Tab-separated table of C-alpha atoms and ligand atoms in Angstrom:
chain	number	residue	atom	x	y	z
R	1	MET	CA	-52.205	171.258	-12.605
R	2	ASN	CA	-52.218	174.493	-10.601
R	3	SER	CA	-55.839	174.765	-9.553
R	4	LEU	CA	-58.836	172.570	-9.021
R	5	THR	CA	-62.531	173.248	-8.393
R	6	LEU	CA	-64.438	170.570	-6.478
R	7	GLU	CA	-68.022	170.161	-5.320
R	8	SER	CA	-68.321	169.541	-1.590
R	9	PRO	CA	-71.653	167.768	-0.945
R	10	ALA	CA	-73.997	167.837	2.051
R	11	LYS	CA	-75.331	164.726	3.799
R	12	ILE	CA	-78.440	163.860	5.702
R	13	ASN	CA	-78.670	161.173	8.382
R	14	LEU	CA	-81.638	159.074	7.291
R	15	CYS	CA	-81.624	157.715	10.849
R	16	LEU	CA	-79.389	158.277	13.846
R	17	TYR	CA	-79.486	155.872	16.780
R	18	VAL	CA	-77.419	156.717	19.885
R	19	LEU	CA	-76.262	153.515	21.604
R	20	GLY	CA	-74.453	154.992	24.601
R	21	LYS	CA	-71.479	157.044	25.777
R	22	ARG	CA	-67.928	155.933	24.975
R	23	PRO	CA	-64.881	156.137	27.255
R	24	ASP	CA	-63.379	158.764	24.882
R	25	GLY	CA	-66.309	161.130	25.597
R	26	TYR	CA	-67.922	160.599	22.195
R	27	HIS	CA	-71.176	158.680	21.697
R	28	GLU	CA	-71.524	155.280	20.095
R	29	LEU	CA	-73.748	155.687	17.036
R	30	LEU	CA	-75.512	153.666	14.406
R	31	THR	CA	-76.473	155.939	11.533
R	32	LEU	CA	-77.299	155.884	7.850
R	33	PHE	CA	-75.513	158.637	5.917
R	34	GLN	CA	-76.865	159.779	2.566
R	35	ARG	CA	-75.376	162.382	0.228
R	36	ILE	CA	-77.745	164.927	-1.273
R	37	SER	CA	-77.409	167.247	-4.266
R	38	LEU	CA	-76.840	170.372	-2.129
R	39	ARG	CA	-73.148	171.286	-2.483
R	40	ASP	CA	-70.591	173.938	-1.696
R	41	ARG	CA	-68.131	174.754	-4.465
R	42	VAL	CA	-64.456	175.025	-3.515
R	43	LEU	CA	-61.597	176.360	-5.620
R	44	PHE	CA	-58.104	175.252	-4.591
R	45	ARG	CA	-55.056	177.020	-6.041
R	46	LYS	CA	-51.407	176.100	-5.448
R	47	THR	CA	-49.236	178.961	-4.215
R	48	ARG	CA	-45.558	179.229	-3.291
R	49	SER	CA	-46.158	179.351	0.439
R	50	GLY	CA	-48.701	180.128	3.159
R	51	PHE	CA	-52.425	179.473	3.360
R	52	ARG	CA	-55.344	181.751	2.583
R	53	LEU	CA	-59.071	181.013	2.758
R	54	GLN	CA	-61.706	183.351	1.343
R	55	CYS	CA	-65.435	182.974	1.932
R	56	ARG	CA	-68.125	185.632	1.817
R	57	HIS	CA	-70.530	183.836	4.147
R	58	PRO	CA	-70.788	185.847	7.400
R	59	LEU	CA	-70.872	182.728	9.630
R	60	VAL	CA	-67.825	181.016	8.153
R	61	PRO	CA	-64.558	181.775	9.998
R	62	CYS	CA	-61.665	182.185	7.547
R	63	ASP	CA	-58.951	181.384	10.101
R	64	SER	CA	-57.508	178.380	11.910
R	65	ARG	CA	-60.952	177.491	13.325
R	66	ASN	CA	-62.053	176.470	9.834
R	67	LEU	CA	-61.828	172.737	9.071
R	68	ILE	CA	-60.377	173.575	5.627
R	69	GLU	CA	-57.320	175.136	7.250
R	70	LYS	CA	-57.140	172.286	9.807
R	71	ALA	CA	-57.178	169.754	6.959
R	72	TRP	CA	-54.435	171.668	5.127
R	73	ARG	CA	-52.245	171.806	8.272
R	74	LEU	CA	-52.762	168.082	8.803
R	75	VAL	CA	-51.655	167.335	5.221
R	76	GLN	CA	-48.557	169.475	5.755
R	77	SER	CA	-47.567	167.820	9.018
R	78	ARG	CA	-48.288	164.340	7.674
R	79	THR	CA	-46.407	164.692	4.367
R	80	GLY	CA	-43.864	167.446	5.033
R	81	LEU	CA	-45.315	169.262	2.011
R	82	ARG	CA	-43.713	172.659	1.412
R	83	GLY	CA	-45.841	174.763	-1.053
R	84	GLY	CA	-48.885	176.843	-0.141
R	85	MET	CA	-52.572	176.923	-0.963
R	86	GLU	CA	-55.273	179.472	-1.634
R	87	VAL	CA	-58.890	178.368	-1.186
R	88	ILE	CA	-62.078	180.125	-2.260
R	89	LEU	CA	-65.206	178.658	-0.681
R	90	ASP	CA	-68.625	179.300	-2.161
R	91	LYS	CA	-70.766	178.290	0.834
R	92	ARG	CA	-74.264	177.021	0.056
R	93	ILE	CA	-74.714	174.375	2.744
R	94	PRO	CA	-76.225	175.959	5.885
R	95	VAL	CA	-73.682	176.361	8.690
R	96	ALA	CA	-74.279	174.247	11.854
R	97	GLY	CA	-77.352	172.746	10.233
R	98	GLY	CA	-76.710	169.023	10.777
R	99	LEU	CA	-75.774	168.609	7.099
R	100	GLY	CA	-72.034	167.998	7.528
R	101	GLY	CA	-70.936	171.061	5.534
R	102	GLY	CA	-67.702	171.729	7.461
R	103	SER	CA	-66.784	168.019	7.502
R	104	SER	CA	-67.416	167.790	3.779
R	105	ASN	CA	-65.166	170.817	3.164
R	106	ALA	CA	-62.405	169.136	5.211
R	107	ALA	CA	-62.677	165.909	3.198
R	108	THR	CA	-62.661	167.874	-0.061
R	109	THR	CA	-59.489	169.672	1.056
R	110	LEU	CA	-57.710	166.349	1.724
R	111	LEU	CA	-58.737	165.085	-1.729
R	112	ALA	CA	-57.734	168.336	-3.446
R	113	ALA	CA	-54.303	168.537	-1.774
R	114	ASN	CA	-53.646	164.895	-2.640
R	115	ARG	CA	-54.419	165.532	-6.322
R	116	LEU	CA	-52.883	169.008	-6.709
R	117	PHE	CA	-49.571	168.096	-5.100
R	118	GLY	CA	-49.439	164.454	-6.286
R	119	LEU	CA	-49.035	163.249	-2.709
R	120	ARG	CA	-50.128	159.651	-3.366
R	121	LEU	CA	-51.943	159.400	-0.045
R	122	SER	CA	-53.834	156.097	-0.113
R	123	GLN	CA	-57.536	155.745	0.753
R	124	PRO	CA	-56.681	154.275	4.219
R	125	ASP	CA	-54.266	157.220	4.807
R	126	LEU	CA	-56.990	159.704	3.867
R	127	MET	CA	-59.538	157.930	6.085
R	128	GLU	CA	-57.170	158.031	9.052
R	129	MET	CA	-56.564	161.754	8.503
R	130	GLY	CA	-60.315	162.337	8.088
R	131	ARG	CA	-61.017	160.661	11.447
R	132	LYS	CA	-58.614	163.085	13.129
R	133	LEU	CA	-60.535	166.044	11.716
R	134	GLY	CA	-64.032	164.925	12.789
R	135	ALA	CA	-66.398	161.985	13.058
R	136	ASP	CA	-68.348	162.885	9.887
R	137	VAL	CA	-65.308	163.560	7.678
R	138	PRO	CA	-64.558	159.941	6.550
R	139	PHE	CA	-68.044	159.559	5.019
R	140	PHE	CA	-67.227	162.338	2.531
R	141	LEU	CA	-64.066	160.502	1.450
R	142	LEU	CA	-66.100	157.544	0.202
R	143	GLU	CA	-67.149	157.167	-3.398
R	144	THR	CA	-70.564	155.767	-2.537
R	145	SER	CA	-73.404	158.104	-1.711
R	146	ARG	CA	-74.843	156.035	1.152
R	147	ALA	CA	-73.121	154.290	4.053
R	148	ILE	CA	-73.833	152.894	7.485
R	149	GLY	CA	-71.790	154.632	10.198
R	150	ARG	CA	-70.864	152.858	13.425
R	151	GLY	CA	-68.620	153.770	16.379
R	152	ARG	CA	-68.295	157.571	16.477
R	153	GLY	CA	-69.932	157.491	13.035
R	154	ASP	CA	-66.570	156.997	11.332
R	155	GLU	CA	-66.510	153.202	10.990
R	156	LEU	CA	-68.178	152.957	7.632
R	157	GLN	CA	-69.922	150.302	5.634
R	158	PRO	CA	-70.524	151.711	2.141
R	159	LEU	CA	-73.817	150.702	0.532
R	160	ALA	CA	-74.103	150.351	-3.201
R	161	GLY	CA	-76.953	151.680	-5.306
R	162	ALA	CA	-78.670	155.035	-5.504
R	163	THR	CA	-82.338	155.894	-5.246
R	164	LYS	CA	-83.903	158.697	-7.240
R	165	LEU	CA	-85.949	160.550	-4.657
R	166	SER	CA	-86.677	164.227	-4.129
R	167	VAL	CA	-85.587	165.854	-0.885
R	168	LEU	CA	-87.080	168.885	0.797
R	169	LEU	CA	-84.958	170.576	3.448
R	170	THR	CA	-86.460	172.995	5.939
R	171	LEU	CA	-83.693	175.396	6.953
R	172	PHE	CA	-83.671	177.405	10.170
R	173	SER	CA	-82.304	180.916	10.504
R	174	SER	CA	-79.679	179.842	13.045
R	175	GLY	CA	-77.818	176.588	13.623
R	176	ILE	CA	-77.202	174.419	16.684
R	177	SER	CA	-73.831	173.297	18.038
R	178	THR	CA	-73.380	169.527	17.656
R	179	LYS	CA	-71.357	169.416	20.855
R	180	SER	CA	-74.110	171.057	22.918
R	181	VAL	CA	-76.782	168.716	21.537
R	182	PHE	CA	-74.718	165.653	22.462
R	183	GLU	CA	-73.911	167.158	25.872
R	184	SER	CA	-77.564	167.722	26.721
R	185	LEU	CA	-78.640	164.179	25.776
R	186	SER	CA	-80.545	162.499	28.566
R	187	ARG	CA	-79.498	158.999	29.508
R	188	PRO	CA	-80.910	156.696	26.819
R	189	ALA	CA	-83.847	154.573	27.922
R	190	LEU	CA	-83.451	150.858	27.342
R	191	GLY	CA	-84.276	150.626	23.651
R	192	PRO	CA	-84.360	148.011	20.914
R	193	THR	CA	-81.477	145.528	20.734
R	194	LEU	CA	-78.486	146.171	18.491
R	195	THR	CA	-79.556	143.272	16.265
R	196	LYS	CA	-82.951	144.921	15.746
R	197	LEU	CA	-81.364	148.331	14.993
R	198	ASN	CA	-78.918	146.776	12.505
R	199	CYS	CA	-81.874	145.130	10.838
R	200	ASP	CA	-83.852	148.437	10.831
R	201	ILE	CA	-81.035	150.280	9.117
R	202	ILE	CA	-80.835	147.707	6.314
R	203	MET	CA	-84.635	147.837	5.991
R	204	ILE	CA	-84.493	151.613	5.418
R	205	SER	CA	-82.272	151.017	2.381
R	206	VAL	CA	-84.560	148.245	1.122
R	207	PHE	CA	-87.667	150.435	1.496
R	208	LEU	CA	-85.952	153.365	-0.221
R	209	ALA	CA	-84.861	151.191	-3.155
R	210	SER	CA	-88.526	150.342	-3.782
R	211	LYS	CA	-89.603	153.935	-2.966
R	212	ASP	CA	-91.782	152.621	-0.127
R	213	LEU	CA	-91.661	155.771	1.984
R	214	LYS	CA	-94.474	154.685	4.305
R	215	GLY	CA	-92.561	151.485	5.026
R	216	CYS	CA	-89.444	153.301	6.201
R	217	SER	CA	-91.208	156.150	8.032
R	218	THR	CA	-91.112	154.650	11.551
R	219	LEU	CA	-87.441	153.696	11.113
R	220	LEU	CA	-86.251	157.247	10.324
R	221	ARG	CA	-85.698	157.931	14.011
R	222	ASN	CA	-83.157	160.438	15.254
R	223	ASP	CA	-82.204	160.027	18.929
R	224	LEU	CA	-80.785	163.575	19.004
R	225	PHE	CA	-84.198	165.024	18.195
R	226	LYS	CA	-85.411	165.510	21.790
R	227	ALA	CA	-82.237	167.371	22.810
R	228	ALA	CA	-82.280	169.580	19.694
R	229	HIS	CA	-86.020	170.187	20.114
R	230	ARG	CA	-85.481	171.481	23.665
R	231	MET	CA	-83.092	174.087	22.181
R	232	LYS	CA	-85.289	174.941	19.207
R	233	PRO	CA	-88.969	173.989	19.661
R	234	GLU	CA	-89.719	175.117	16.087
R	235	ILE	CA	-88.092	171.877	14.835
R	236	GLY	CA	-90.914	169.877	16.425
R	237	ARG	CA	-93.642	172.070	14.941
R	238	VAL	CA	-92.210	171.762	11.418
R	239	LEU	CA	-91.703	168.014	11.748
R	240	SER	CA	-95.235	167.345	13.046
R	241	PHE	CA	-96.684	169.402	10.214
R	242	LEU	CA	-94.623	167.589	7.561
R	243	ARG	CA	-95.331	164.135	8.968
R	244	ASN	CA	-99.087	164.617	8.541
R	245	SER	CA	-98.773	164.275	4.800
R	246	ARG	CA	-95.155	163.142	4.258
R	247	PRO	CA	-94.245	160.167	6.458
R	248	ALA	CA	-90.564	160.010	5.431
R	249	SER	CA	-89.553	163.148	7.341
R	250	ALA	CA	-86.979	163.501	10.141
R	251	MET	CA	-84.284	165.752	11.569
R	252	SER	CA	-80.768	165.385	10.131
R	253	GLY	CA	-77.701	164.928	12.361
R	254	SER	CA	-77.777	167.142	15.441
R	255	GLY	CA	-80.278	169.446	13.694
R	256	PRO	CA	-81.893	171.781	13.230
R	257	THR	CA	-82.406	170.976	9.505
R	258	VAL	CA	-85.436	168.777	8.842
R	259	PHE	CA	-85.567	166.653	5.691
R	260	SER	CA	-88.506	165.103	3.927
R	261	LEU	CA	-88.332	162.545	1.106
R	262	ALA	CA	-90.844	162.026	-1.704
R	263	ALA	CA	-90.940	160.393	-5.119
R	264	ASN	CA	-92.541	163.372	-6.811
R	265	ARG	CA	-90.585	166.604	-7.410
R	266	VAL	CA	-93.615	168.792	-8.188
R	267	GLU	CA	-95.340	167.709	-5.002
R	268	THR	CA	-92.088	168.369	-3.074
R	269	GLU	CA	-91.909	171.911	-4.431
R	270	ALA	CA	-95.526	172.492	-3.409
R	271	ALA	CA	-94.691	171.282	0.131
R	272	ALA	CA	-91.685	173.639	0.205
R	273	SER	CA	-93.916	176.621	-0.624
R	274	GLU	CA	-96.361	175.580	2.067
R	275	ILE	CA	-93.582	175.377	4.693
R	276	SER	CA	-92.269	178.816	3.718
R	277	ARG	CA	-95.775	180.313	3.901
R	278	LYS	CA	-96.783	178.667	7.159
R	279	PHE	CA	-93.522	178.963	9.122
R	280	GLY	CA	-91.692	181.776	7.310
R	281	LEU	CA	-88.655	179.491	6.918
R	282	ALA	CA	-86.291	178.988	4.012
R	283	THR	CA	-86.451	175.696	2.137
R	284	TRP	CA	-84.347	173.847	-0.417
R	285	VAL	CA	-85.493	171.209	-2.899
R	286	GLY	CA	-83.096	168.759	-4.546
R	287	SER	CA	-82.487	165.036	-4.637
R	288	LEU	CA	-80.621	162.141	-3.103
R	289	TYR	CA	-77.314	162.130	-4.867
H	26	C5P	O1	-66.287	164.864	15.540
H	26	C5P	P1	-66.834	166.247	15.612
H	26	C5P	O2	-65.795	167.244	16.035
H	26	C5P	O3	-67.549	166.681	14.388
H	26	C5P	O4	-67.930	166.208	16.754
H	26	C5P	C1	-68.413	167.377	17.367
H	26	C5P	C2	-68.841	167.058	18.783
H	26	C5P	O5	-70.000	166.219	18.762
H	26	C5P	C3	-67.819	166.283	19.583
H	26	C5P	O6	-66.941	167.156	20.258
H	26	C5P	C4	-68.664	165.511	20.562
H	26	C5P	O7	-69.001	166.342	21.654
H	26	C5P	C5	-69.971	165.251	19.812
H	26	C5P	N1	-70.022	163.887	19.233
H	26	C5P	C6	-70.297	162.819	20.074
H	26	C5P	N2	-70.360	161.554	19.535
H	26	C5P	C7	-70.195	161.348	18.211
H	26	C5P	C8	-69.920	162.432	17.349
H	26	C5P	C9	-69.862	163.699	17.899
H	26	C5P	O8	-70.465	162.981	21.290
H	26	C5P	N3	-70.270	160.110	17.738
């Protein structure tokens, strides 16, 4: 096999609870990751030597800042692999949107290199490498489409089962840096106990399985919302508008993308048109994956 084309999916955080700051500078999280049907497409081709990344998207750097190249370099240093790789990235996931696009691309690169070069890296090896590349990367190495994330978000508990629900994403014209959102977090007020939050996160999955979107609406909290909202007040306006008629709506990750779940695709498309008309923003309609 000389080349391989893989889909690199986006995620949403159905909820994101920040529990505090860690000694390593990261934040302790409790989050529920969910893959969605929005995907980049990535072609990987073996070459004799060197590394080359091509992407037409104006906001994607095609140099060593890109997580695809970082993942490739990590594979090389870890395995001593000689050969080279050419990568063509068809970017569809908004950049810096809170949808994990760069992390997903990094995970896809680890999986592609492992297969193309027959490296026999085990799942624990891949997970360890993923953690080095970023807190969201390990989730994209799982086979399940939903998982609870603890620690930095990279201690994962995969959850079985998929729910057929439509997703509406409201996309903003520019992204937000995850680092700056975390840095501008105010000290968390004393909130619910960890036992309660662990229970809430399981309840979200239970409500989704029975398509009880009203039931899970109060649990879809994102503790990064206030910080992201200060940087981009439009997020709050869109979310308030959506929540009037669609209770299962929240911000994903560190924002700015806002998601909204519904059982009915036609109704979701109508809501997407309304958002575009009212706010002049781009939207995307798809499904939980
Ligand atoms: O791991 P990743 O490089 O994707 O994270 C980007 C930034 O987000 C980190 O440098 C850190 O500032 C912040 N972060 C955090 N706590 C987490 C995950 C990310 O503070 N659990």
